[in-house]
Amino acid sequence: SQQGEEDPQALSIQEGENATMNCSYKTSINNLQWYRQNSGRGLVHLILIRSNEREKHSGRLRVTLDTSKKSSSLLITASRAADTASYFCAPTNTGGFKTIFGAGTRLFVKA
Amino acid sequence: GAGVSQSPRYKVAKRGQDVALRCDPISGHVSLFWYQQALGQGPEFLTYFQNEAQLDKSGLPSDRFFAERPEGSVSTLKIQRTQQEDSAVYLCASSLDASASIGYTFGSGTRLTVV
């Protein structure tokens, strides 16, 4: 099993600013995924980065992975009010299953 | 189907009642997970299936919780003699393969309220 721990717990920014969230984990991974959860809904898969990748982009999202530090970051550029949600990282072990989620980062984007 | 479907969307149960929550994963997805999420918390792992085999049920909080996936597709999470502390959102997720090489797809969850 593998748990991701997100930091900070909460983040409040103005619309248009960038938001950075961090994730740390403990053991070797196969890949690491980031998810978003709007209040009262299921988790939505945002982006997956493999252990042999260092950076990945998808639209306004940028994910970095540093396997030597066992950490990842999610950057949302030019944030919008609609980005208000909780964000979770999910590191997946080699061998795969039982991903354990942390408490997430609650992002609030003020219009 | 196109996504993971969970039913019912909402369930109110009287304390002591049995409930059954259903998950329809994406067709062909090998792996299926159940998570429990309390308000303001992250999802807590309950159990994991690879096809019809339940490979890990270490997260089930008590023997009142039981999950099955008899034909390797639809899964049911059953909670017997519900208690107030069982009130939570129950999330189901599936992935194409055992190593989640393209990530998990989550359903919208079943919100269970025990009164």
Coordinates of N, CA and C in Angstrom, one line a residue:
Chain A
S1 N 0.8 -1.2 0.0 CA 0.0 0.0 0.0 C 0.9 1.2 0.0
Q2 N 0.3 2.4 -0.3 CA 1.0 3.6 -0.4 C 0.1 4.7 -0.2
Q3 N 0.6 5.7 0.6 CA -0.3 6.8 0.9 C 0.4 8.1 0.4
G4 N -0.4 8.9 -0.2 CA 0.0 10.3 -0.5 C -0.4 11.3 0.5
E5 N 0.4 12.2 0.8 CA 0.1 13.2 1.8 C 0.2 14.6 1.1
E6 N -0.9 15.3 1.1 CA -0.9 16.6 0.4 C -0.6 17.8 1.3
D7 N -0.1 18.8 0.8 CA 0.3 20.0 1.5 C 0.2 21.2 0.6
P8 N -0.4 22.3 0.9 CA -1.0 22.6 2.3 C -2.4 21.9 2.4
Q9 N -2.9 22.0 3.6 CA -4.3 21.4 3.8 C -5.3 22.3 3.1
A10 N -5.1 23.6 3.1 CA -6.0 24.5 2.5 C -5.3 25.7 1.9
L11 N -5.9 26.2 0.8 CA -5.2 27.2 0.0 C -6.3 28.2 -0.5
S12 N -6.2 29.5 -0.3 CA -7.1 30.4 -0.8 C -6.4 31.4 -1.6
I13 N -6.8 31.6 -2.9 CA -6.2 32.5 -3.8 C -7.2 33.3 -4.6
Q14 N -6.7 34.4 -5.2 CA -7.6 35.2 -6.1 C -7.6 34.6 -7.5
E15 N -8.7 34.8 -8.2 CA -8.8 34.3 -9.6 C -7.7 34.9 -10.4
G16 N -7.1 34.1 -11.2 CA -6.0 34.6 -12.1 C -4.6 34.2 -11.5
E17 N -4.6 34.0 -10.2 CA -3.3 33.6 -9.6 C -3.0 32.1 -9.8
N18 N -1.8 31.7 -9.6 CA -1.4 30.3 -9.7 C -1.5 29.6 -8.4
A19 N -1.9 28.3 -8.4 CA -2.0 27.5 -7.2 C -1.0 26.4 -7.3
T20 N -0.3 26.2 -6.2 CA 0.7 25.0 -6.2 C 0.3 24.2 -5.0
M21 N 0.2 22.9 -5.2 CA -0.1 21.9 -4.2 C 1.0 20.8 -4.3
N22 N 1.4 20.3 -3.1 CA 2.5 19.3 -3.0 C 2.0 18.0 -2.5
C23 N 2.7 17.0 -2.8 CA 2.4 15.6 -2.4 C 3.7 14.9 -2.0
S24 N 3.7 14.2 -0.9 CA 4.8 13.4 -0.5 C 4.4 12.0 -0.3
Y25 N 5.3 11.0 -0.6 CA 5.0 9.6 -0.4 C 6.2 8.9 0.1
K26 N 6.1 7.6 0.4 CA 7.2 7.0 1.2 C 7.9 5.9 0.4
T27 N 7.3 5.2 -0.5 CA 8.0 4.1 -1.1 C 8.0 4.2 -2.7
S28 N 8.7 3.3 -3.3 CA 8.8 3.4 -4.8 C 7.5 3.3 -5.5
I29 N 7.4 4.1 -6.5 CA 6.1 4.1 -7.2 C 6.2 3.7 -8.7
N30 N 5.1 3.3 -9.2 CA 4.9 3.0 -10.6 C 4.5 4.3 -11.4
N31 N 3.5 4.9 -10.8 CA 3.1 6.2 -11.3 C 2.4 7.0 -10.2
L32 N 2.1 8.3 -10.4 CA 1.4 9.1 -9.5 C 0.3 9.9 -10.2
Q33 N -0.8 9.9 -9.6 CA -2.0 10.5 -10.2 C -2.5 11.7 -9.3
W34 N -3.1 12.6 -10.0 CA -3.7 13.7 -9.3 C -5.2 13.7 -9.6
Y35 N -6.1 13.9 -8.6 CA -7.5 13.9 -8.7 C -8.1 15.2 -8.2
R36 N -9.2 15.6 -8.7 CA -10.0 16.7 -8.2 C -11.3 16.2 -7.7
Q37 N -11.8 16.8 -6.6 CA -13.2 16.4 -6.1 C -13.9 17.7 -5.8
N38 N -15.0 17.9 -6.5 CA -15.9 18.9 -6.2 C -16.8 18.4 -5.1
S39 N -17.3 19.4 -4.3 CA -18.1 19.0 -3.1 C -19.3 18.1 -3.5
G40 N -19.4 17.0 -2.8 CA -20.5 16.0 -3.0 C -20.4 15.2 -4.2
R41 N -19.2 15.2 -4.9 CA -19.1 14.4 -6.1 C -18.0 13.4 -6.0
G42 N -17.8 12.5 -7.0 CA -16.7 11.6 -7.0 C -15.4 12.3 -7.4
L43 N -14.3 11.5 -7.4 CA -13.1 12.1 -7.8 C -12.9 12.0 -9.3
V44 N -12.3 13.1 -9.8 CA -12.1 13.1 -11.3 C -10.6 13.1 -11.5
H45 N -10.2 12.2 -12.4 CA -8.8 12.0 -12.7 C -8.3 13.2 -13.5
L46 N -7.2 13.8 -13.1 CA -6.7 15.0 -13.8 C -5.5 14.6 -14.7
I47 N -4.5 14.0 -14.1 CA -3.3 13.7 -14.8 C -2.5 12.6 -14.1
L48 N -1.8 11.8 -14.9 CA -1.0 10.8 -14.4 C 0.5 11.0 -14.9
I49 N 1.4 10.8 -14.0 CA 2.8 11.0 -14.3 C 3.5 9.7 -14.0
R50 N 4.3 9.1 -14.9 CA 5.0 7.9 -14.6 C 6.3 8.1 -13.9
S51 N 6.8 7.1 -13.3 CA 8.0 7.2 -12.5 C 9.2 7.6 -13.2
N52 N 9.2 7.4 -14.6 CA 10.4 7.8 -15.4 C 10.2 9.2 -16.0
E53 N 9.1 9.9 -15.6 CA 8.9 11.2 -16.1 C 9.1 12.2 -15.1
R54 N 9.5 13.4 -15.4 CA 9.8 14.5 -14.5 C 8.8 15.6 -14.5
E55 N 8.2 15.8 -15.6 CA 7.2 16.9 -15.7 C 6.2 16.5 -16.8
K56 N 5.0 17.0 -16.5 CA 3.9 16.7 -17.5 C 2.9 17.9 -17.5
H57 N 2.4 18.2 -18.7 CA 1.5 19.3 -18.8 C 0.2 18.8 -19.4
S58 N -0.9 19.4 -18.9 CA -2.2 19.2 -19.5 C -3.0 20.5 -19.3
G59 N -3.2 21.2 -20.4 CA -3.9 22.5 -20.3 C -3.2 23.4 -19.3
R60 N -4.0 23.9 -18.3 CA -3.5 24.8 -17.3 C -2.8 24.0 -16.1
L61 N -2.7 22.7 -16.3 CA -2.1 21.9 -15.2 C -0.6 21.6 -15.6
R62 N 0.2 21.6 -14.5 CA 1.6 21.2 -14.7 C 1.9 20.4 -13.5
V63 N 2.4 19.1 -13.7 CA 2.8 18.2 -12.6 C 4.3 18.0 -12.7
T64 N 4.9 18.0 -11.6 CA 6.3 17.6 -11.6 C 6.5 16.4 -10.6
L65 N 7.5 15.6 -10.8 CA 7.7 14.4 -10.0 C 9.2 14.4 -9.7
D66 N 9.6 14.2 -8.5 CA 11.0 14.1 -8.0 C 11.1 12.8 -7.2
T67 N 11.5 11.7 -7.9 CA 11.5 10.4 -7.2 C 12.6 10.3 -6.2
S68 N 13.6 11.2 -6.3 CA 14.7 11.1 -5.3 C 14.2 11.7 -4.0
K69 N 13.3 12.7 -4.1 CA 12.7 13.3 -2.9 C 11.3 12.7 -2.5
K70 N 10.9 11.8 -3.4 CA 9.5 11.2 -3.2 C 8.5 12.3 -3.0
S71 N 8.5 13.1 -4.0 CA 7.5 14.2 -3.9 C 7.0 14.6 -5.3
S72 N 5.8 15.2 -5.3 CA 5.2 15.7 -6.6 C 4.6 17.0 -6.3
S73 N 4.4 17.8 -7.3 CA 3.7 19.1 -7.2 C 2.7 19.2 -8.3
L74 N 1.6 19.8 -8.0 CA 0.6 20.2 -9.0 C 0.4 21.7 -9.1
L75 N 0.7 22.3 -10.2 CA 0.5 23.7 -10.4 C -0.7 23.9 -11.3
I76 N -1.6 24.8 -10.9 CA -2.7 25.2 -11.7 C -2.4 26.7 -12.0
T77 N -2.3 27.0 -13.3 CA -2.0 28.4 -13.7 C -3.3 29.1 -14.0
A78 N -3.2 30.4 -13.8 CA -4.4 31.3 -14.2 C -5.7 30.7 -13.6
S79 N -5.7 30.5 -12.3 CA -6.9 29.8 -11.7 C -8.2 30.6 -11.9
R80 N -9.2 29.7 -11.9 CA -10.6 30.2 -12.1 C -11.4 29.8 -10.9
A81 N -12.5 30.5 -10.7 CA -13.4 30.1 -9.5 C -13.9 28.7 -9.6
A82 N -14.0 28.2 -10.9 CA -14.4 26.8 -11.1 C -13.4 25.8 -10.7
D83 N -12.1 26.2 -10.4 CA -11.1 25.3 -9.9 C -11.3 25.0 -8.4
T84 N -12.2 25.7 -7.8 CA -12.4 25.5 -6.3 C -12.9 24.1 -6.1
A85 N -12.1 23.3 -5.3 CA -12.3 21.9 -5.1 C -11.2 21.4 -4.2
S86 N -11.3 20.1 -3.9 CA -10.3 19.4 -3.1 C -9.4 18.6 -4.1
Y87 N -8.1 18.6 -3.9 CA -7.2 17.9 -4.8 C -6.4 16.9 -4.0
F88 N -6.4 15.7 -4.6 CA -5.7 14.5 -4.0 C -4.7 14.0 -4.9
C89 N -3.6 13.5 -4.3 CA -2.6 12.8 -5.1 C -2.7 11.3 -4.7
A90 N -2.4 10.4 -5.7 CA -2.5 9.0 -5.5 C -1.3 8.3 -6.1
P91 N -0.3 8.1 -5.2 CA 0.9 7.3 -5.7 C 0.6 5.8 -5.8
T92 N 0.9 5.2 -6.9 CA 0.6 3.8 -7.1 C 1.9 3.0 -7.1
N93 N 1.9 2.0 -6.2 CA 3.1 1.1 -6.1 C 3.3 0.3 -7.3
T94 N 4.5 0.0 -7.5 CA 4.8 -1.1 -8.5 C 4.1 -2.4 -7.9
G95 N 3.3 -3.0 -8.7 CA 2.5 -4.1 -8.2 C 1.1 -3.6 -7.9
G96 N 0.8 -2.3 -7.8 CA -0.3 -1.6 -8.2 C -1.4 -1.3 -7.3
F97 N -1.9 -2.0 -6.3 CA -3.2 -1.7 -5.9 C -3.2 -1.1 -4.5
K98 N -4.4 -0.9 -3.9 CA -4.6 -0.3 -2.6 C -3.9 1.0 -2.5
T99 N -4.3 2.0 -3.3 CA -3.9 3.3 -3.2 C -4.6 3.9 -2.0
I100 N -3.9 4.6 -1.1 CA -4.5 5.2 0.1 C -4.4 6.7 -0.1
F101 N -5.5 7.4 0.0 CA -5.5 8.8 -0.2 C -5.3 9.6 1.1
G102 N -4.6 10.7 1.0 CA -4.5 11.6 2.1 C -5.8 12.4 2.3
A103 N -5.6 13.5 3.1 CA -6.8 14.3 3.4 C -7.0 15.3 2.3
G104 N -6.1 15.5 1.4 CA -6.3 16.4 0.2 C -5.9 17.9 0.6
T105 N -5.8 18.7 -0.5 CA -5.7 20.1 -0.4 C -7.0 20.7 -0.8
R106 N -7.6 21.6 0.1 CA -8.8 22.3 -0.3 C -8.4 23.6 -0.9
L107 N -8.7 23.8 -2.2 CA -8.4 25.0 -2.9 C -9.6 25.9 -3.0
F108 N -9.5 27.1 -2.6 CA -10.6 28.0 -2.8 C -10.2 29.2 -3.7
V109 N -10.8 29.4 -4.8 CA -10.4 30.5 -5.7 C -11.5 31.5 -5.7
K110 N -11.1 32.7 -5.2 CA -12.1 33.8 -5.1 C -12.2 34.6 -6.3
A111 N -13.4 34.8 -6.7 CA -13.7 35.6 -8.0 C -13.4 37.1 -7.8
Chain B
G1 N -20.3 0.6 -19.9 CA -20.8 2.0 -20.1 C -19.6 3.0 -20.2
A2 N -19.9 4.2 -20.3 CA -18.9 5.3 -20.5 C -18.2 5.6 -19.2
G3 N -18.8 5.4 -18.0 CA -18.2 5.7 -16.8 C -18.6 4.7 -15.7
V4 N -18.2 4.9 -14.5 CA -18.5 4.1 -13.4 C -19.9 4.5 -12.8
S5 N -20.8 3.6 -12.7 CA -22.1 4.0 -12.3 C -22.4 3.4 -10.9
Q6 N -22.9 4.3 -10.0 CA -23.2 3.8 -8.6 C -24.7 4.0 -8.3
S7 N -25.3 3.1 -7.6 CA -26.7 3.3 -7.2 C -26.9 2.7 -5.9
P8 N -27.9 3.2 -5.1 CA -28.5 4.5 -5.4 C -27.6 5.7 -5.2
R9 N -28.0 6.8 -5.6 CA -27.2 8.0 -5.4 C -27.3 8.4 -3.9
Y10 N -28.4 8.3 -3.3 CA -28.6 8.6 -1.9 C -29.4 7.5 -1.3
K11 N -29.0 7.2 0.0 CA -29.8 6.2 0.7 C -29.9 6.6 2.2
V12 N -31.1 6.6 2.7 CA -31.3 6.9 4.1 C -31.8 5.6 4.7
A13 N -31.1 5.1 5.7 CA -31.4 3.9 6.4 C -31.6 4.1 7.9
K14 N -32.6 3.4 8.4 CA -32.8 3.4 9.9 C -31.7 2.5 10.5
R15 N -31.3 2.9 11.7 CA -30.2 2.2 12.4 C -30.7 0.7 12.5
G16 N -29.8 -0.2 12.2 CA -30.1 -1.6 12.3 C -30.6 -2.2 11.0
Q17 N -30.9 -1.4 10.0 CA -31.3 -1.9 8.7 C -30.1 -2.3 7.9
D18 N -30.3 -3.3 7.0 CA -29.3 -3.7 6.1 C -29.4 -2.9 4.8
V19 N -28.2 -2.6 4.2 CA -28.3 -1.8 2.9 C -27.3 -2.5 1.9
A20 N -27.6 -2.3 0.6 CA -26.8 -2.8 -0.4 C -26.5 -1.7 -1.4
L21 N -25.2 -1.5 -1.7 CA -24.8 -0.4 -2.6 C -24.2 -1.1 -3.8
R22 N -24.6 -0.6 -5.0 CA -24.2 -1.2 -6.3 C -23.2 -0.4 -7.0
C23 N -22.2 -1.0 -7.7 CA -21.2 -0.4 -8.5 C -21.2 -1.1 -9.8
D24 N -21.4 -0.3 -10.9 CA -21.2 -0.9 -12.3 C -19.9 -0.3 -12.8
P25 N -18.8 -1.0 -12.9 CA -17.5 -0.4 -13.4 C -17.6 -0.3 -14.9
I26 N -16.5 0.3 -15.4 CA -16.4 0.4 -16.9 C -16.2 -1.0 -17.4
S27 N -16.9 -1.3 -18.5 CA -16.8 -2.6 -19.1 C -15.3 -3.0 -19.4
G28 N -14.9 -4.1 -18.9 CA -13.5 -4.6 -19.2 C -12.5 -4.2 -18.2
H29 N -12.9 -3.4 -17.3 CA -11.9 -3.0 -16.2 C -11.7 -4.1 -15.3
V30 N -10.4 -4.4 -15.1 CA -10.1 -5.6 -14.2 C -10.2 -5.3 -12.8
S31 N -9.8 -4.1 -12.4 CA -9.7 -3.8 -10.9 C -10.9 -2.9 -10.5
L32 N -11.3 -3.2 -9.3 CA -12.5 -2.5 -8.7 C -12.2 -2.2 -7.2
F33 N -12.4 -1.0 -6.8 CA -12.1 -0.6 -5.4 C -13.4 0.1 -4.8
W34 N -13.5 -0.1 -3.5 CA -14.5 0.6 -2.7 C -13.7 1.5 -1.7
Y35 N -14.2 2.7 -1.6 CA -13.7 3.6 -0.6 C -14.9 4.2 0.2
Q36 N -14.6 4.6 1.4 CA -15.5 5.3 2.3 C -15.0 6.7 2.6
Q37 N -15.8 7.7 2.4 CA -15.4 9.0 2.6 C -16.3 9.8 3.6
A38 N -15.8 10.1 4.7 CA -16.5 10.9 5.7 C -16.4 12.4 5.3
L39 N -17.3 13.2 5.8 CA -17.3 14.6 5.4 C -16.0 15.3 5.7
G40 N -15.4 16.0 4.8 CA -14.2 16.7 5.0 C -12.9 15.9 5.0
Q41 N -13.0 14.6 4.8 CA -11.9 13.7 4.8 C -11.6 13.2 3.4
G42 N -10.4 12.6 3.3 CA -10.1 11.9 2.0 C -10.7 10.5 2.0
P43 N -10.8 9.9 0.8 CA -11.4 8.6 0.7 C -10.5 7.5 1.5
E44 N -11.2 6.7 2.3 CA -10.5 5.6 3.0 C -10.8 4.3 2.3
F45 N -9.7 3.6 2.0 CA -9.8 2.3 1.3 C -10.6 1.3 2.1
L46 N -11.5 0.6 1.4 CA -12.2 -0.5 2.0 C -11.8 -1.9 1.5
T47 N -11.9 -2.0 0.2 CA -11.6 -3.3 -0.4 C -11.2 -3.2 -1.9
Y48 N -10.6 -4.3 -2.4 CA -10.1 -4.3 -3.8 C -10.4 -5.6 -4.4
F49 N -10.9 -5.6 -5.6 CA -11.1 -6.8 -6.4 C -10.3 -6.8 -7.7
Q50 N -9.7 -7.9 -8.0 CA -9.1 -8.1 -9.4 C -10.0 -9.1 -10.0
N51 N -10.7 -8.7 -11.0 CA -11.8 -9.6 -11.6 C -12.7 -10.0 -10.5
E52 N -13.0 -11.3 -10.3 CA -13.9 -11.7 -9.3 C -13.3 -11.9 -7.9
A53 N -11.9 -11.9 -7.9 CA -11.2 -12.2 -6.7 C -11.0 -11.0 -5.8
Q54 N -11.4 -11.1 -4.5 CA -11.2 -10.1 -3.6 C -9.8 -10.2 -3.0
L55 N -8.9 -9.4 -3.4 CA -7.5 -9.5 -3.1 C -7.2 -8.8 -1.8
D56 N -8.0 -7.9 -1.4 CA -7.7 -7.1 -0.2 C -9.0 -6.6 0.4
K57 N -9.2 -7.0 1.6 CA -10.4 -6.5 2.3 C -10.0 -5.9 3.7
S58 N -8.8 -5.5 3.8 CA -8.3 -5.1 5.1 C -8.9 -3.8 5.6
G59 N -9.5 -3.0 4.7 CA -10.1 -1.7 5.1 C -11.5 -1.8 5.5
L60 N -12.1 -3.0 5.4 CA -13.5 -3.1 5.9 C -13.6 -2.9 7.4
P61 N -14.4 -2.0 7.9 CA -14.3 -1.6 9.3 C -14.8 -2.6 10.3
S62 N -15.7 -3.5 9.8 CA -16.1 -4.5 10.7 C -16.7 -5.7 9.9
D63 N -17.1 -6.7 10.6 CA -17.7 -7.9 9.9 C -19.1 -7.6 9.5
R64 N -19.6 -6.4 9.7 CA -20.9 -6.0 9.2 C -20.8 -5.6 7.7
F65 N -19.6 -5.4 7.3 CA -19.4 -5.0 5.9 C -18.9 -6.2 5.1
F66 N -19.5 -6.3 3.9 CA -19.3 -7.4 3.0 C -19.3 -6.9 1.6
A67 N -18.4 -7.3 0.7 CA -18.4 -6.9 -0.7 C -18.2 -8.1 -1.5
E68 N -18.8 -8.1 -2.7 CA -18.7 -9.2 -3.6 C -18.7 -8.7 -5.1
R69 N -18.1 -9.5 -5.9 CA -18.0 -9.2 -7.4 C -18.1 -10.5 -8.1
P70 N -19.2 -11.2 -8.0 CA -19.2 -12.6 -8.4 C -18.8 -13.0 -9.8
E71 N -19.1 -12.1 -10.8 CA -18.8 -12.4 -12.2 C -17.7 -11.5 -12.7
G72 N -17.0 -10.8 -11.8 CA -15.9 -9.9 -12.3 C -16.4 -8.6 -12.9
S73 N -17.6 -8.3 -12.8 CA -18.0 -7.0 -13.3 C -18.7 -6.2 -12.2
V74 N -20.0 -6.2 -12.1 CA -20.8 -5.5 -11.1 C -20.4 -5.9 -9.7
S75 N -20.3 -4.9 -8.8 CA -19.9 -5.2 -7.4 C -21.0 -4.7 -6.5
T76 N -21.2 -5.4 -5.4 CA -22.1 -4.9 -4.4 C -21.4 -4.8 -3.0
L77 N -21.6 -3.7 -2.4 CA -21.1 -3.5 -1.0 C -22.3 -3.6 -0.1
K78 N -22.3 -4.5 0.8 CA -23.4 -4.7 1.7 C -23.0 -4.4 3.2
I79 N -23.9 -3.6 3.8 CA -23.6 -3.3 5.2 C -24.8 -3.8 6.0
Q80 N -24.5 -4.6 7.0 CA -25.6 -5.2 7.8 C -25.7 -4.4 9.1
R81 N -26.9 -4.4 9.6 CA -27.2 -3.7 10.9 C -26.5 -2.4 11.0
T82 N -26.9 -1.5 10.1 CA -26.2 -0.2 9.9 C -26.2 0.6 11.3
Q83 N -25.1 1.3 11.5 CA -24.9 2.1 12.6 C -24.7 3.6 12.2
Q84 N -24.9 4.5 13.1 CA -24.8 5.9 12.7 C -23.4 6.3 12.1
E85 N -22.4 5.6 12.7 CA -21.0 5.9 12.2 C -20.7 5.4 10.8
D86 N -21.7 4.6 10.2 CA -21.6 4.2 8.8 C -22.0 5.3 7.9
S87 N -22.5 6.3 8.4 CA -23.0 7.5 7.5 C -21.7 8.0 6.8
A88 N -21.7 8.0 5.5 CA -20.6 8.5 4.7 C -21.0 8.4 3.2
V89 N -20.0 8.9 2.4 CA -20.2 8.6 1.0 C -19.3 7.4 0.6
Y90 N -19.9 6.5 -0.1 CA -19.2 5.3 -0.5 C -18.9 5.4 -2.0
L91 N -17.6 5.4 -2.3 CA -17.1 5.6 -3.7 C -16.6 4.3 -4.2
C92 N -16.9 4.1 -5.5 CA -16.4 2.9 -6.2 C -15.5 3.5 -7.3
A93 N -14.4 2.8 -7.6 CA -13.5 3.1 -8.7 C -13.1 1.9 -9.4
S94 N -12.8 2.0 -10.7 CA -12.3 0.9 -11.5 C -11.1 1.4 -12.3
S95 N -10.2 0.4 -12.6 CA -9.1 0.7 -13.5 C -8.9 -0.4 -14.5
L96 N -8.3 -0.1 -15.6 CA -8.2 -1.1 -16.7 C -7.4 -2.3 -16.3
D97 N -6.3 -2.0 -15.6 CA -5.4 -3.1 -15.3 C -5.0 -3.1 -13.8
A98 N -4.2 -4.0 -13.4 CA -3.9 -4.1 -12.0 C -2.9 -3.1 -11.5
S99 N -2.2 -2.4 -12.4 CA -1.2 -1.5 -12.0 C -1.7 0.0 -12.2
A100 N -3.0 0.1 -12.5 CA -3.6 1.5 -12.7 C -2.8 2.3 -13.6
S101 N -2.4 1.7 -14.7 CA -1.5 2.4 -15.7 C -2.1 3.6 -16.3
I102 N -3.4 3.7 -16.4 CA -4.0 4.9 -16.9 C -4.9 5.5 -15.9
G103 N -4.7 5.2 -14.6 CA -5.5 5.8 -13.5 C -6.8 5.1 -13.2
Y104 N -7.5 5.7 -12.2 CA -8.7 5.1 -11.8 C -9.9 6.0 -12.3
T105 N -11.0 5.4 -12.5 CA -12.2 6.2 -12.8 C -13.2 6.0 -11.6
F106 N -13.6 7.1 -11.0 CA -14.5 7.0 -9.9 C -15.9 7.2 -10.3
G107 N -16.8 6.5 -9.6 CA -18.2 6.9 -9.7 C -18.6 8.1 -8.9
S108 N -19.8 8.5 -8.9 CA -20.2 9.7 -8.2 C -20.5 9.4 -6.7
G109 N -20.6 8.1 -6.4 CA -20.7 7.8 -5.0 C -22.2 7.6 -4.6
T110 N -22.3 6.9 -3.5 CA -23.6 6.7 -2.8 C -23.5 7.4 -1.4
R111 N -24.3 8.4 -1.2 CA -24.3 9.0 0.1 C -25.3 8.3 1.1
L112 N -24.7 7.6 2.1 CA -25.5 6.9 3.0 C -25.7 7.7 4.3
T113 N -26.9 7.8 4.7 CA -27.2 8.5 6.0 C -28.0 7.5 6.8
V114 N -27.5 7.2 8.0 CA -28.1 6.3 8.9 C -28.7 7.1 10.1
V115 N -30.1 7.0 10.2 CA -30.8 7.8 11.2 C -31.3 6.9 12.3

